């Protein structure tokens, strides 16, 4: 049973939450002062880390190198991000989102779960390891981005480039993504830890058309607005096919072990009747996202006045791409289903391919063991991050990638991430620190889970 964190530890996280390090689409609009005060807070709170680790900054991103006792090899790259998403309606929060309120049970504020608790928990663990005289056998990197919520182009991408150029190859890449959920997986009473092994790809397709325009009293067969509406509806009505990927099959077989008998029987069919399983999963948005490339028309615009024919109309459709599909195959699929040669289809903004999924190996077993030690009685499964995280920039730099934090969340907590009343319990924060502490202790005493690493 983990004891809740004490007041000084809770306060160190709360003080970080008071720095409103909100990510903006335009980096020039970011509040540099907020990142500077977070920087000052981290320097003051973790003196040993900043005296003994090498710190290199990329804009406001922080890349730490903790040199190992042995010159070769890298145990891990531990990722977390310092930035947060904006707050939609601060009035609806119990405590102001950037007040960093601490009460008997919770630490409140934007970033309490996503993702400052992970930044601070890693630093707490390294600080206490240094105080205890521990040193990793092989080097450990900490990489804390400052623009994860806007795709990491200035932070994670540059830090990863730096590591790549230095020839770094780690055994483990650990980042946010999966957590331990309670009462979320239907029919399973035990809390379930989902250690995610990769993430889906991302693409936005712009659908646009240009027409001559004119008076709306003589419109012809269809206007630009009508053509776009039809194209979008064709894309939405013809989603990419359902598919059971190996990682989701693995996830299901692990969940099956802890399910009550009737459900277990259904899942037992997974191998024989993947189409049945995927069809059942497709009935809920949360599970459908695991078995297909999702299609979400998010923006539509066109026209200026009710009595003027629009000259231009466009829409944006956002796709989250399942391993096996690609950015290119999504675009080709759109072309095929729209069936209107006058419609222009093109990729806009950030796009990324689905990550390479490494099977659960020794590094996965290590993370699973640590999760079980910190939260006894859990079931452990695998999965894939439906969104995009900074770790995609580091995909090629580690043998095994895990997206996971050992905090126990219910539906309400999950809704607070990017939503209202984000907070972390003192117990969950203690679990996070303890998990990182044990991970670092493992690196210090028995070395990495395998010895393939190389430090440049
Ligand atoms: Zn995050």
Coordinates of C-alpha atoms in Angstrom, one line a residue, residues 195-201 245-248 250 321-324 353-361 364 382-385 395 398-403:
X195 CA 1.2 -0.7 -21.0
X196 CA 1.0 0.7 -24.5
X197 CA 3.6 -0.4 -27.0
X198 CA 3.3 2.3 -29.7
X199 CA 0.9 4.8 -31.2
X200 CA -1.4 5.3 -34.1
X201 CA -0.4 7.6 -37.0
X245 CA -3.6 -6.0 -35.4
X246 CA -1.1 -8.2 -33.5
X247 CA -0.8 -5.8 -30.6
X248 CA -4.6 -5.6 -30.1
X250 CA -2.2 -9.6 -27.7
X321 CA -4.0 5.7 -38.5
X322 CA -3.8 2.0 -37.5
X323 CA -0.5 0.2 -37.9
X324 CA -0.7 -1.4 -41.3
X353 CA 3.0 7.2 -39.7
X354 CA 1.8 4.7 -37.1
X355 CA 4.7 3.6 -34.9
X356 CA 6.6 0.4 -35.4
X357 CA 5.3 -1.9 -32.6
X358 CA 7.9 -3.9 -30.7
X359 CA 6.5 -7.0 -29.1
X360 CA 6.5 -7.2 -25.3
X361 CA 10.1 -8.2 -24.4
X364 CA 8.0 -4.6 -21.0
X382 CA -0.8 -4.1 -23.8
X383 CA -2.3 -1.6 -26.2
X384 CA -1.7 1.2 -28.5
X385 CA -1.9 5.0 -27.9
X395 CA 10.9 5.5 -32.1
X398 CA 15.2 2.4 -28.4
X399 CA 14.7 -1.4 -28.5
X400 CA 11.4 -1.3 -26.6
X401 CA 9.0 1.5 -26.2
X402 CA 6.4 1.7 -23.5
X403 CA 3.7 4.4 -23.0

